mmCIF file of C-alpha atoms and ligand atoms in Angstrom:
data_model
loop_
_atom_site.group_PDB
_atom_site.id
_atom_site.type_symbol
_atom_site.label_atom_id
_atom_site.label_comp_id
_atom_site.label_asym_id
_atom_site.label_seq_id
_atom_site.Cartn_x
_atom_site.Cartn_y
_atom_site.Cartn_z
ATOM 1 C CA UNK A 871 -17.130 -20.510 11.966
ATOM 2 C CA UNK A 872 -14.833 -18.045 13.880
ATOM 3 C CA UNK A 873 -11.220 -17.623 13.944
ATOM 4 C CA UNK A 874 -8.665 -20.278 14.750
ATOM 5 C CA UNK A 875 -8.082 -20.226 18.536
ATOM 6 C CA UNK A 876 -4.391 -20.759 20.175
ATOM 7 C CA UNK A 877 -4.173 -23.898 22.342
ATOM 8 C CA UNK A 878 -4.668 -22.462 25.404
ATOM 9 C CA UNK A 879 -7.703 -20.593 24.235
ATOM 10 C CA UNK A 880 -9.262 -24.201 22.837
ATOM 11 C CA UNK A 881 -8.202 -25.248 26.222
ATOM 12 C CA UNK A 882 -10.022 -23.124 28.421
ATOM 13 C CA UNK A 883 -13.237 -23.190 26.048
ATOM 14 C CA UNK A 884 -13.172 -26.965 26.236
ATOM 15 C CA UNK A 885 -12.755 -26.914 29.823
ATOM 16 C CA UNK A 886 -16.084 -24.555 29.990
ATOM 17 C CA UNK A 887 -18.145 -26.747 27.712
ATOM 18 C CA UNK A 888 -17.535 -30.437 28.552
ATOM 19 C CA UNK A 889 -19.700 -32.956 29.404
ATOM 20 C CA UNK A 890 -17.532 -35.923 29.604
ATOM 21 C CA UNK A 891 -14.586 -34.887 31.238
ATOM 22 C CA UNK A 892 -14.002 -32.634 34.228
ATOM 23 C CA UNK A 893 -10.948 -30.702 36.016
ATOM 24 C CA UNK A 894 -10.542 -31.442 39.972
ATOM 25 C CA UNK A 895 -9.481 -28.415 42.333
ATOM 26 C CA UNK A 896 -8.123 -30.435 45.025
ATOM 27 C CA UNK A 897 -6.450 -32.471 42.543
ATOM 28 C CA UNK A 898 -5.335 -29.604 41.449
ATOM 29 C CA UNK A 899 -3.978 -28.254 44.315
ATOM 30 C CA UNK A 900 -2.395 -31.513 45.562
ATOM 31 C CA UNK A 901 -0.199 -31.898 41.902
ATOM 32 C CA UNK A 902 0.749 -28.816 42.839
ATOM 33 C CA UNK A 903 1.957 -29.685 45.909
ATOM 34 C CA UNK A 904 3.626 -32.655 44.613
ATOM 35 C CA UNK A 905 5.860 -30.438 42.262
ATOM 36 C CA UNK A 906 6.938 -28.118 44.749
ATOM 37 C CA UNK A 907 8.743 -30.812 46.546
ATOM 38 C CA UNK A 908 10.675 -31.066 42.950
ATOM 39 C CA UNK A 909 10.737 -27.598 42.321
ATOM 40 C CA UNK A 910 14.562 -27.612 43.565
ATOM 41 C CA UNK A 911 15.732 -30.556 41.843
ATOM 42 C CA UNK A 912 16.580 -31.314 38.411
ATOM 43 C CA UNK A 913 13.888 -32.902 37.105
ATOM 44 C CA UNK A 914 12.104 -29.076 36.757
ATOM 45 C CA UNK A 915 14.440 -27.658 34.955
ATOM 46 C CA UNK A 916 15.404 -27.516 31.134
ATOM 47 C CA UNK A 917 19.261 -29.409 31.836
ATOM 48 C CA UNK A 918 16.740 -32.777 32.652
ATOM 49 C CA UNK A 919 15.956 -33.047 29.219
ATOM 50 C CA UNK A 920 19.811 -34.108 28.639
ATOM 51 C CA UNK A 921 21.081 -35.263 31.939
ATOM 52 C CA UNK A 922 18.195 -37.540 32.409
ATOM 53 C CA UNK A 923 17.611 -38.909 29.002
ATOM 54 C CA UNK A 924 20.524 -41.197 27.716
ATOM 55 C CA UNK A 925 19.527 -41.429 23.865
ATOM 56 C CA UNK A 926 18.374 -37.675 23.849
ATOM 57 C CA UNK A 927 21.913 -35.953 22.146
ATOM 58 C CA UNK A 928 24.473 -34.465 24.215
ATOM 59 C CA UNK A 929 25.400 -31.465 21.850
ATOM 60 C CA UNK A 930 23.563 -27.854 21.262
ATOM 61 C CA UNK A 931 24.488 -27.876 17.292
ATOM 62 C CA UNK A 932 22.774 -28.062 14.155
ATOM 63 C CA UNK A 933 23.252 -32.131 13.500
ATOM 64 C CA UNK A 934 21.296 -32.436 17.493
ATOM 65 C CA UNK A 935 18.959 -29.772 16.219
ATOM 66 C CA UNK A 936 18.206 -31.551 12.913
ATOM 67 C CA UNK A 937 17.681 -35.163 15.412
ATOM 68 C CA UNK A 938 14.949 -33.096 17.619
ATOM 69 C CA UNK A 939 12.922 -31.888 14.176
ATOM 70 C CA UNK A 940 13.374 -35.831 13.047
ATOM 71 C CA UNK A 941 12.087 -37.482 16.300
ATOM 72 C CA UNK A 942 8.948 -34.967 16.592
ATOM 73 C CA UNK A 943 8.308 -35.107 12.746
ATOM 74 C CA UNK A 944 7.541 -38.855 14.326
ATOM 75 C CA UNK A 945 6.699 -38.140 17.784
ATOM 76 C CA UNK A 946 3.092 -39.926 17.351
ATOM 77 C CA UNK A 947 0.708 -43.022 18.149
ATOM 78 C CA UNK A 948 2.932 -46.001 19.716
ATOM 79 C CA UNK A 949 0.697 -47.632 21.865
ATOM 80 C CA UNK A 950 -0.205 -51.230 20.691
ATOM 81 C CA UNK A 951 -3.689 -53.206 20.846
ATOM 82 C CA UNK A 952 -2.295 -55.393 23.644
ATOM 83 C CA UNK A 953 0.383 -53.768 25.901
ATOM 84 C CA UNK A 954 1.972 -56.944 26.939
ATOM 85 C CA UNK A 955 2.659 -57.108 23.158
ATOM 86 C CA UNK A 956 4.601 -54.425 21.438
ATOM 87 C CA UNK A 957 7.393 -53.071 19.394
ATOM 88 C CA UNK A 958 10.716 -53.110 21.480
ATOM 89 C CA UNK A 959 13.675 -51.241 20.210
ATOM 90 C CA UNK A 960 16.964 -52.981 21.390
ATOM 91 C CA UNK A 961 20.316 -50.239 21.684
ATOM 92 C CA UNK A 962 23.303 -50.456 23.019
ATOM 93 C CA UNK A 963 22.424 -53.205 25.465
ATOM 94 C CA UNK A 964 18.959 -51.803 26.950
ATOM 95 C CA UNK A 965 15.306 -52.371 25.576
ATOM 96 C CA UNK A 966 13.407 -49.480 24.784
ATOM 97 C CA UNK A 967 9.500 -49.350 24.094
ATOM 98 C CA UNK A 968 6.784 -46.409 22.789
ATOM 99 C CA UNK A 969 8.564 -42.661 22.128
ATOM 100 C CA UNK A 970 11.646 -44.069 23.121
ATOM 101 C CA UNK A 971 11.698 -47.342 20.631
ATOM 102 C CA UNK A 972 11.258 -44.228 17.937
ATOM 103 C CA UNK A 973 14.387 -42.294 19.366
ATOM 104 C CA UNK A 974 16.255 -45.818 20.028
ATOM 105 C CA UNK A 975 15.530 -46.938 16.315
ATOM 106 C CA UNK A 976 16.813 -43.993 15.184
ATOM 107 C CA UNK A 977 20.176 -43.884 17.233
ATOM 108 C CA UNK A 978 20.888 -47.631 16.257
ATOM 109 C CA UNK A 979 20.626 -46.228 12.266
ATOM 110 C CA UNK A 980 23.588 -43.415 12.823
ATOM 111 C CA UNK A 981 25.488 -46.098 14.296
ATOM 112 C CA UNK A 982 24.765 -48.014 11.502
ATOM 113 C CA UNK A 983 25.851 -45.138 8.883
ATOM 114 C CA UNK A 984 22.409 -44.399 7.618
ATOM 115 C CA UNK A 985 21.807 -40.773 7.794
ATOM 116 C CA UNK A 986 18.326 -41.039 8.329
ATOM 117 C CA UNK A 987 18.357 -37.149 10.550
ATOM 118 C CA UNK A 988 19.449 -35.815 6.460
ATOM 119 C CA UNK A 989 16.866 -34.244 4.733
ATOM 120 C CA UNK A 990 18.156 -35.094 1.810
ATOM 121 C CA UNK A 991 17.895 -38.767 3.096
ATOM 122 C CA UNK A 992 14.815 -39.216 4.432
ATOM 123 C CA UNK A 993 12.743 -36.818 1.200
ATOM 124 C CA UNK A 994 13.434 -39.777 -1.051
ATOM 125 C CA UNK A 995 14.000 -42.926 1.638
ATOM 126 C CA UNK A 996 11.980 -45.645 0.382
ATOM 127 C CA UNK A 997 9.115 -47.568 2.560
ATOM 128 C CA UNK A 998 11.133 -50.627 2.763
ATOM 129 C CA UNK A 999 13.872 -48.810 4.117
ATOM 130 C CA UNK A 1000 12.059 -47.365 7.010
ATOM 131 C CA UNK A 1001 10.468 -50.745 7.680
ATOM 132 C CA UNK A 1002 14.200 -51.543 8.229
ATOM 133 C CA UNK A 1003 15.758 -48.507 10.015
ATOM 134 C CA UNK A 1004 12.353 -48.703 12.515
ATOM 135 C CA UNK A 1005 12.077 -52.821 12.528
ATOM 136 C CA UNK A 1006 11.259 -54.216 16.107
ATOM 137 C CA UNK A 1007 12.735 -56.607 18.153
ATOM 138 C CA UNK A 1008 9.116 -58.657 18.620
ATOM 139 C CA UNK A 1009 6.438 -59.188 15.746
ATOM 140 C CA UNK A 1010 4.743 -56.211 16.280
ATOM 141 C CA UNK A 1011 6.198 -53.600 14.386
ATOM 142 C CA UNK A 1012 5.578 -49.818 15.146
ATOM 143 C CA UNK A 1013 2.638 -48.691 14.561
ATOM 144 C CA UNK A 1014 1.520 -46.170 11.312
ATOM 145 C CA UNK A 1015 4.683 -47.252 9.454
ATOM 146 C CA UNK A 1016 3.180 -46.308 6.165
ATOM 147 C CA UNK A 1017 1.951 -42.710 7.505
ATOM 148 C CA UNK A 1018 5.831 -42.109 9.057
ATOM 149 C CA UNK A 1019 7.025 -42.761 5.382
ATOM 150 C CA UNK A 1020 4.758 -40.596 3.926
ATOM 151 C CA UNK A 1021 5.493 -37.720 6.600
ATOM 152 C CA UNK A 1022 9.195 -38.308 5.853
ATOM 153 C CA UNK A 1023 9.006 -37.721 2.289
ATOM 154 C CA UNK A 1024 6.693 -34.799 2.998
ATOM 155 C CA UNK A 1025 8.782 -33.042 5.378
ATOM 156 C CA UNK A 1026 11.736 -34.108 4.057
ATOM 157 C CA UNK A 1027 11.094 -32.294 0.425
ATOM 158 C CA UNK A 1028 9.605 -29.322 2.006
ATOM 159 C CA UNK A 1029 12.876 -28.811 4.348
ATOM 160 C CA UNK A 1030 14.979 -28.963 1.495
ATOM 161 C CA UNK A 1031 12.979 -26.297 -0.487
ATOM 162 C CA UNK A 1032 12.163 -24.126 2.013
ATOM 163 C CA UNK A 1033 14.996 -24.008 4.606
ATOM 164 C CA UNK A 1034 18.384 -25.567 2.953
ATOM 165 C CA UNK A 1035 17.585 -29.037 4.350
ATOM 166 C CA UNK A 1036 18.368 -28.112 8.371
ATOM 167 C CA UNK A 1037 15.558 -27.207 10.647
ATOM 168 C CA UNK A 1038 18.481 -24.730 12.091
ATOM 169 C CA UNK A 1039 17.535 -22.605 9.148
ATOM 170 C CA UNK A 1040 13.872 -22.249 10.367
ATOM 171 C CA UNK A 1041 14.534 -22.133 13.944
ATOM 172 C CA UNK A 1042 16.601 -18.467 12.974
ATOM 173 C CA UNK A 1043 13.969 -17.361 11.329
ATOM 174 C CA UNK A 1044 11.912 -17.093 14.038
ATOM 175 C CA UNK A 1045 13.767 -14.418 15.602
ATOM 176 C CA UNK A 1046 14.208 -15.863 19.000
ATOM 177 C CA UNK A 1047 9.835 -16.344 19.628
ATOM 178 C CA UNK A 1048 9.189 -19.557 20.565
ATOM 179 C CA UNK A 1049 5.251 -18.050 18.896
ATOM 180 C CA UNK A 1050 7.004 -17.283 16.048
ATOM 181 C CA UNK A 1051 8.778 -20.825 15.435
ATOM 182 C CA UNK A 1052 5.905 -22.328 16.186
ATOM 183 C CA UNK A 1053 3.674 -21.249 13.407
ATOM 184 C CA UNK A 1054 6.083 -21.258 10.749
ATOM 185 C CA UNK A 1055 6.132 -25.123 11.754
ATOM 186 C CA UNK A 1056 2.595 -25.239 11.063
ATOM 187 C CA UNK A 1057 2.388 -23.364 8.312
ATOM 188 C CA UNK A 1058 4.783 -24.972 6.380
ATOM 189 C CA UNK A 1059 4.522 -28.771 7.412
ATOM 190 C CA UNK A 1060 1.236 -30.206 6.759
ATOM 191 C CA UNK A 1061 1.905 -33.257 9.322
ATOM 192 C CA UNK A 1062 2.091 -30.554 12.271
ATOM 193 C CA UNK A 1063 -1.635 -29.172 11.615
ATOM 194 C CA UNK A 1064 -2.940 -30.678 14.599
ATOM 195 C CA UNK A 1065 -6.476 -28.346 14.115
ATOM 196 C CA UNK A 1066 -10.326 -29.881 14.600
ATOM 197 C CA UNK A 1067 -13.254 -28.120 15.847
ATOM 198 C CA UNK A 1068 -15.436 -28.216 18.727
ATOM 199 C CA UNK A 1069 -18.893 -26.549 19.254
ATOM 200 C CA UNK A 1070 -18.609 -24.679 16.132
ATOM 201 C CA UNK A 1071 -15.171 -23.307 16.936
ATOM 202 C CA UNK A 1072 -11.796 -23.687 15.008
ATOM 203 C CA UNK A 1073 -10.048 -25.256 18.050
ATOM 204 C CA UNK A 1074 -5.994 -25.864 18.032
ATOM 205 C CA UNK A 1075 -3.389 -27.763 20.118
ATOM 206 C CA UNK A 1076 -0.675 -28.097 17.791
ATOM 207 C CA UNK A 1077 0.755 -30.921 20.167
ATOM 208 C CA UNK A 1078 3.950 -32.173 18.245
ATOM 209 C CA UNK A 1079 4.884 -28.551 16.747
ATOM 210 C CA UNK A 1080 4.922 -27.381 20.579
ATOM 211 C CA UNK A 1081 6.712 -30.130 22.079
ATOM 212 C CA UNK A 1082 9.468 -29.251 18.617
ATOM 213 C CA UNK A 1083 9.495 -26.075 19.904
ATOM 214 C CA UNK A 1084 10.158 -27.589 23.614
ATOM 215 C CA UNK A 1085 12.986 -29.613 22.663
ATOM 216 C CA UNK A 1086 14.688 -27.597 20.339
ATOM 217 C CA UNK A 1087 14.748 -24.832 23.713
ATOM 218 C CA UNK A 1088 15.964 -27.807 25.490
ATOM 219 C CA UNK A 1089 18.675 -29.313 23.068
ATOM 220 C CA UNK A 1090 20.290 -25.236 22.557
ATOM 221 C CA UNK A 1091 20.104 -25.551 26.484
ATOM 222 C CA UNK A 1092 18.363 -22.085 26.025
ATOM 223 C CA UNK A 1093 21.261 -20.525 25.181
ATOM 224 C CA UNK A 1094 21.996 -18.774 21.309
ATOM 225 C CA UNK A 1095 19.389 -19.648 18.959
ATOM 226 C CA UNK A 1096 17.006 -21.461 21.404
ATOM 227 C CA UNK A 1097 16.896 -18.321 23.883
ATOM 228 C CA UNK A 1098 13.300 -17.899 22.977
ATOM 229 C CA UNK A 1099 11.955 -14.700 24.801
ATOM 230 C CA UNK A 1100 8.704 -15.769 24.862
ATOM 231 C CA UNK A 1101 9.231 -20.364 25.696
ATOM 232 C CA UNK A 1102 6.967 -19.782 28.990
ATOM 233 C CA UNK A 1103 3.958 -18.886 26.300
ATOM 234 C CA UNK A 1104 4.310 -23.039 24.895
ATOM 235 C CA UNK A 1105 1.726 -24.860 26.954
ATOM 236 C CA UNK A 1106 1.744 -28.516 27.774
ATOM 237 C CA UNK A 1107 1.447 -31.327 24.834
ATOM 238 C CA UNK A 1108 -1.845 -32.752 24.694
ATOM 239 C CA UNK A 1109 -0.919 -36.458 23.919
ATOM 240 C CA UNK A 1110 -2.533 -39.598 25.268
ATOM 241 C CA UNK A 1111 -0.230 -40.295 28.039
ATOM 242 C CA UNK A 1112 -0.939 -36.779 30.632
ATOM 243 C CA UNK A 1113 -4.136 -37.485 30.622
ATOM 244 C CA UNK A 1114 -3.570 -40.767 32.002
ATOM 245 C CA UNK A 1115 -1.093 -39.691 35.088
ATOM 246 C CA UNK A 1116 -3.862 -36.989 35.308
ATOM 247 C CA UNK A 1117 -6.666 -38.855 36.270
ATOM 248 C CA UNK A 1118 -3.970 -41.312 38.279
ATOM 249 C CA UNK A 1119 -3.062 -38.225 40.206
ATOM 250 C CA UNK A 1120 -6.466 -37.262 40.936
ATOM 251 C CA UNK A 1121 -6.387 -33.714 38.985
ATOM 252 C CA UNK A 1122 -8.699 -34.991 36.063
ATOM 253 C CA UNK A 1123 -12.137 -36.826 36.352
ATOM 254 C CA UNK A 1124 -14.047 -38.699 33.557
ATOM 255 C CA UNK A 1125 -17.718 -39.232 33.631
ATOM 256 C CA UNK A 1126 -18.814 -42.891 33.965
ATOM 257 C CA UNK A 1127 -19.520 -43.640 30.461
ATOM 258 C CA UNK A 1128 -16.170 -42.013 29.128
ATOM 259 C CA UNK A 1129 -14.635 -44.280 31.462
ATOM 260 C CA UNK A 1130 -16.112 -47.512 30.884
ATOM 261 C CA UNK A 1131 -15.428 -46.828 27.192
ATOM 262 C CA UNK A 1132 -11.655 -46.297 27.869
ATOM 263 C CA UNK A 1133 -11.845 -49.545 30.322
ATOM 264 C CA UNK A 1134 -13.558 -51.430 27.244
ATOM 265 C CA UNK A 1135 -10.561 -50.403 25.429
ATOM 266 C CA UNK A 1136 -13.049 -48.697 22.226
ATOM 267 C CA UNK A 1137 -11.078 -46.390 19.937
ATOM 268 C CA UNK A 1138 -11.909 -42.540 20.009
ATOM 269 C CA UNK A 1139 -11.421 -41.202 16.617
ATOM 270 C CA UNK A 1140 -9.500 -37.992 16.236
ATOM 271 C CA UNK A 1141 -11.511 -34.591 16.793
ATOM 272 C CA UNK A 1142 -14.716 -36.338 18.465
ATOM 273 C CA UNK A 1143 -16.169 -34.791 21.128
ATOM 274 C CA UNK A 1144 -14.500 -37.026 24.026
ATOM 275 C CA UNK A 1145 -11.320 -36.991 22.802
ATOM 276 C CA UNK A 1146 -10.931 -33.743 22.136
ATOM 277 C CA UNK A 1147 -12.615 -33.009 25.723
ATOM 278 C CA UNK A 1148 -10.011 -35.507 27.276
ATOM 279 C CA UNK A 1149 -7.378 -33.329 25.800
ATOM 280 C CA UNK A 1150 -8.326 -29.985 26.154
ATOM 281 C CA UNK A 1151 -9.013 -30.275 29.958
ATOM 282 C CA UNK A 1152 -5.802 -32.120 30.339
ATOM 283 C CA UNK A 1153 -3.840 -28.694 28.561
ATOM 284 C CA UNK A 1154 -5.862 -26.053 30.718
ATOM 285 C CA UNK A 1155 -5.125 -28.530 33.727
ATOM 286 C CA UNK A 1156 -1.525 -28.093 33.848
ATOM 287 C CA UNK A 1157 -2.412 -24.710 33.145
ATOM 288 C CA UNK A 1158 -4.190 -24.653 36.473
ATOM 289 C CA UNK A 1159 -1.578 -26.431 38.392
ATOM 290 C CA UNK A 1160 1.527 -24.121 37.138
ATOM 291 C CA UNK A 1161 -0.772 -21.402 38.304
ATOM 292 C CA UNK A 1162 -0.899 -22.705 41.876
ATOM 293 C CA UNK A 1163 2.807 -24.181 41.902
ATOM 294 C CA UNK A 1164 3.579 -20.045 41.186
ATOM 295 C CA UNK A 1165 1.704 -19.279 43.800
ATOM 296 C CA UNK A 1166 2.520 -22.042 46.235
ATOM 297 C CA UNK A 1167 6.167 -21.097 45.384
ATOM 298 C CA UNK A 1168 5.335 -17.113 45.819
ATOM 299 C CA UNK A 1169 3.929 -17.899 49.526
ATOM 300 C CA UNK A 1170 6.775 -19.535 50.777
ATOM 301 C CA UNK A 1171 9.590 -17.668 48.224
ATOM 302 C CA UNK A 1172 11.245 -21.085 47.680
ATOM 303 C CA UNK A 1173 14.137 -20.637 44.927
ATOM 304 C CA UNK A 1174 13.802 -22.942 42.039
ATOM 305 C CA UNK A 1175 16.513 -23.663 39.363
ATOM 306 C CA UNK A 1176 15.229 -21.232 36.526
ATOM 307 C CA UNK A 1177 11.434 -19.867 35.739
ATOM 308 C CA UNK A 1178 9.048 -22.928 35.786
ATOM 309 C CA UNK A 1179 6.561 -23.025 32.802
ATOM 310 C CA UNK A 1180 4.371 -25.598 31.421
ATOM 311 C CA UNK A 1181 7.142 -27.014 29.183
ATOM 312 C CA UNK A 1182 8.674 -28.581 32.503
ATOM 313 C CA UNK A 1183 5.788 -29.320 34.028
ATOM 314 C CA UNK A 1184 4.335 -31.643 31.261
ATOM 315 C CA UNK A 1185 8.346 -33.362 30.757
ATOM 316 C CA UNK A 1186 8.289 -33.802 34.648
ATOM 317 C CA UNK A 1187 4.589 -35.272 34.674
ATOM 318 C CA UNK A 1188 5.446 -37.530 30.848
ATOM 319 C CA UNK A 1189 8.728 -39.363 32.959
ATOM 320 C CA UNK A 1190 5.947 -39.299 36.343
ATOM 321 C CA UNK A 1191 3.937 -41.564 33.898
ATOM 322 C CA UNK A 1192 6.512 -43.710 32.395
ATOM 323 C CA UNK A 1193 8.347 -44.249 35.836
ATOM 324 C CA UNK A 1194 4.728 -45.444 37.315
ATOM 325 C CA UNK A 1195 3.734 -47.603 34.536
ATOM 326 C CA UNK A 1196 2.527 -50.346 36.802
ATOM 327 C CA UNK A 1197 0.624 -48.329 39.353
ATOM 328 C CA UNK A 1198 -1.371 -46.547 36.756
ATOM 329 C CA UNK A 1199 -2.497 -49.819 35.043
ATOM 330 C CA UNK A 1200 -5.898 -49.361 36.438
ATOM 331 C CA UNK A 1201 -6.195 -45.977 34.580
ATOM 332 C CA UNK A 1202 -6.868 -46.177 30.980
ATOM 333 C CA UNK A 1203 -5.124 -44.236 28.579
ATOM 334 C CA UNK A 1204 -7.898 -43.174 25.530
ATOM 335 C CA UNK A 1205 -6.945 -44.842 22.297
ATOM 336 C CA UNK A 1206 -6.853 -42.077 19.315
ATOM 337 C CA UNK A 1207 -4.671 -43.725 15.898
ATOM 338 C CA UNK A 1208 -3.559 -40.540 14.595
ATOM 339 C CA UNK A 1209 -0.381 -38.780 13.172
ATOM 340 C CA UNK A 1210 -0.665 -35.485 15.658
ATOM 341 C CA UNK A 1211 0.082 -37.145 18.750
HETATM 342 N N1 LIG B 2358 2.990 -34.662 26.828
HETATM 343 C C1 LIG B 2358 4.093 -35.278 26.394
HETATM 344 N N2 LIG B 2358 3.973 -36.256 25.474
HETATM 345 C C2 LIG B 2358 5.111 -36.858 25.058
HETATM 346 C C3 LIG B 2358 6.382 -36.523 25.506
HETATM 347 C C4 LIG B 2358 7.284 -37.374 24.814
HETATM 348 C C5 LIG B 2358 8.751 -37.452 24.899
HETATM 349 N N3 LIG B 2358 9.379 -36.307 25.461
HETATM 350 C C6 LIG B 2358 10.502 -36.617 26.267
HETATM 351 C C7 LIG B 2358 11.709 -36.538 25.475
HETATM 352 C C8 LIG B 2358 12.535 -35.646 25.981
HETATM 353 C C9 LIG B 2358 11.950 -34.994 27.137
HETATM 354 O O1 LIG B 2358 12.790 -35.173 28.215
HETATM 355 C C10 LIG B 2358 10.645 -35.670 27.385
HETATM 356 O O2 LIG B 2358 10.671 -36.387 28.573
HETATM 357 C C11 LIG B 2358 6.537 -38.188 23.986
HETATM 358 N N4 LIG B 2358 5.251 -37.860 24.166
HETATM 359 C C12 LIG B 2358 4.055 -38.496 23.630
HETATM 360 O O3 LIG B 2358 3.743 -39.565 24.535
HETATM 361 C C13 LIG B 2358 3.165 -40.656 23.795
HETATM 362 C C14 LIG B 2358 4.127 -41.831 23.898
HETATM 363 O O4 LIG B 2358 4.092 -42.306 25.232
HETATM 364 P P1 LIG B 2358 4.582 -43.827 25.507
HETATM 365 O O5 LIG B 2358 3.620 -44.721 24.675
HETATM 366 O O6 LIG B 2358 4.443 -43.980 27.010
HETATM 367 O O7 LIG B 2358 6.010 -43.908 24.992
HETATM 368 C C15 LIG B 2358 3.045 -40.163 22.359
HETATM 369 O O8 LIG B 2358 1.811 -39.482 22.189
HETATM 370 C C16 LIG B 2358 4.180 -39.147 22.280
HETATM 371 O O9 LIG B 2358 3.964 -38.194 21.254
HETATM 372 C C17 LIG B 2358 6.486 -35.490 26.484
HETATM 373 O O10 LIG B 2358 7.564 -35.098 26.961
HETATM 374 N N5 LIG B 2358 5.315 -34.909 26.882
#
């Protein structure tokens, strides 16, 4: 077995061995071409990520820095068996559903004095407690409650040993490289080991360590601590949503069967061949479209607001999907239960 490749290695040798799953060039092309329209505004740029999120924090210090390294520790698996029934997260007036039920739930607990962003809370919190701090409005409670305990008590313990109990600590040891940050993530949080193989190779996409790496950029506003040299090197986070607004957008195809599976609604278990093909040619296809936005942008030397990388990309596409929710109901999302993504 060879060496462990980076995620946009695994990406591109996906993309050049799968059967199941395919990459479109015109698609390609015509996502591009989409995002240069929005290549001015705000929605490609790092300040979106505050301005136009309401329960992301406000504030670039260590108590928002510690929230971004609690949300991502469980940034995973909140789709439900039937969509029309789910958990709901009710704050501060609105209704809030998948990632953002997680980031709601955990809002509504400061308000309600727990300090469930403390490491030194959530490395002993007890499972009945998090049933409470992330209970549901409806009778479907989140899913993988049991695993999110677990992973709280894990990575809890481990920040307090390792890094004084504040993800600040770890994010200035990595010497402003975003590289840097993001392997001493994996290396010393089990949860964030998002590694399988694929046609005998050691393949990696590190999905919720990257998208840590992402927001902690974007909640230091790039500025200090989060000016990471090398952020443009973080490529997009292979979850189960992209794919979905791929294919919607034309830029990804699957092959009949893979599709009537996802249509039948049968589960793809973590690190089998279609699932990991579904998310390795959804990474090197955003890799594909930032490479023609550049040059689209090049050719007719339009000014954007800041470098555009894959970080923004993948943000702007993530909102695409959850402001389109009804037009992409024809286009099945796969169904992986998993703690990586
Ligand atoms: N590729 C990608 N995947 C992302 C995100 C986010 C949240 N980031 C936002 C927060 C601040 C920034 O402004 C981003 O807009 C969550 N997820 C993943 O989606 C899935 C949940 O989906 P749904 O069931 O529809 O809520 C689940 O796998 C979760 O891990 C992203 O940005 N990119």
């Amino acid at each position: 077995m060879d060496g462990l490749l980076t995620p946009r290695e695994s990406a591109e040798f996906i993309a050049e061995n799968s059967r199941d799953v395919f990459i479109d060039g015109e698609g390609v092309q015509r996502v591009a071409e989409l995002l240069l329209a929005k290549a001015a505004g705000p929605e490609l740029r790092m300040g979106g990520w505050k301005t136009l999120h309401e329960l992301n924090p406000r504030e670039a210090d260590e108590a928002a820095v510690n929230w971004v390294f609690l949300i991502d520790t469980l940034n995973f698996s909140f789709w439900s068996e039937r969509d029309e029934h789910k958990c709901l997260v009710g704050y501060r007036g609105k209704t809030y559903s998948g990632y953002w039920s997680l980031c709601a739930a955990v809002n509504r607990a400061l308000d309600e004095g727990i300090p469930i962003t403390s490491a030194s809370y959530y490395a002993t919190v007890t499972q009945d407690r998090v049933r409470h701090i992330f209970r549901s409005d409806t009778d479907v409670s989140m899913p993988l409650i049991e695993e999110r305990h677990r992973i709280l008590n894990e990575t809890g313990k481990i920040l307090l040993e390792k890094f004084e109990g504040s993800f600040l600590n770890c994010v200035q040891k990595s010497d402003k490289s975003a590289q840097k940050l993001l392997h001493l993530v994996v290396e010393n949080f089990p949860s964030y080991r998002d590694v399988t193989q694929f046609e005998g190779k050691i393949i990696s996409f590190y999905k919720r360590a990257q998208i840590l790496v992402a927001d902690t950029w974007s909640v230091l506003e790039g500025k200090g601590d989060g000016c990471f040299k090398d952020i443009s090197s973080i490529t997009m986070f292979a979850d189960y949503r992209l794919p979905q607004v791929l294919v919607y957008l034309g830029a990804l195809k699957y092959s009949d069967e893979l599709l009537e599976k996802l249509l039948r609604g049968e589960m793809l278990s973590y690190g089998s061949r279609q699932e990991v093909e579904i998310r390795g040619c959804s990474l090197w296809c955003v890799e594909l479209i930032r490479d023609c936005l550049l040059e689209l942008l090049e050719k007719k030397g339009e000014k954007t607001g800041g470098e555009i990388n894959s970080i923004l990309l993948d943000y702007y596409l993530w909102d695409y999907a959850r402001d389109h929710r009804e037009d992409m109901k024809g286009i099945p999302f796969h169904r992986t239960r998993c703690i990586y993504y």
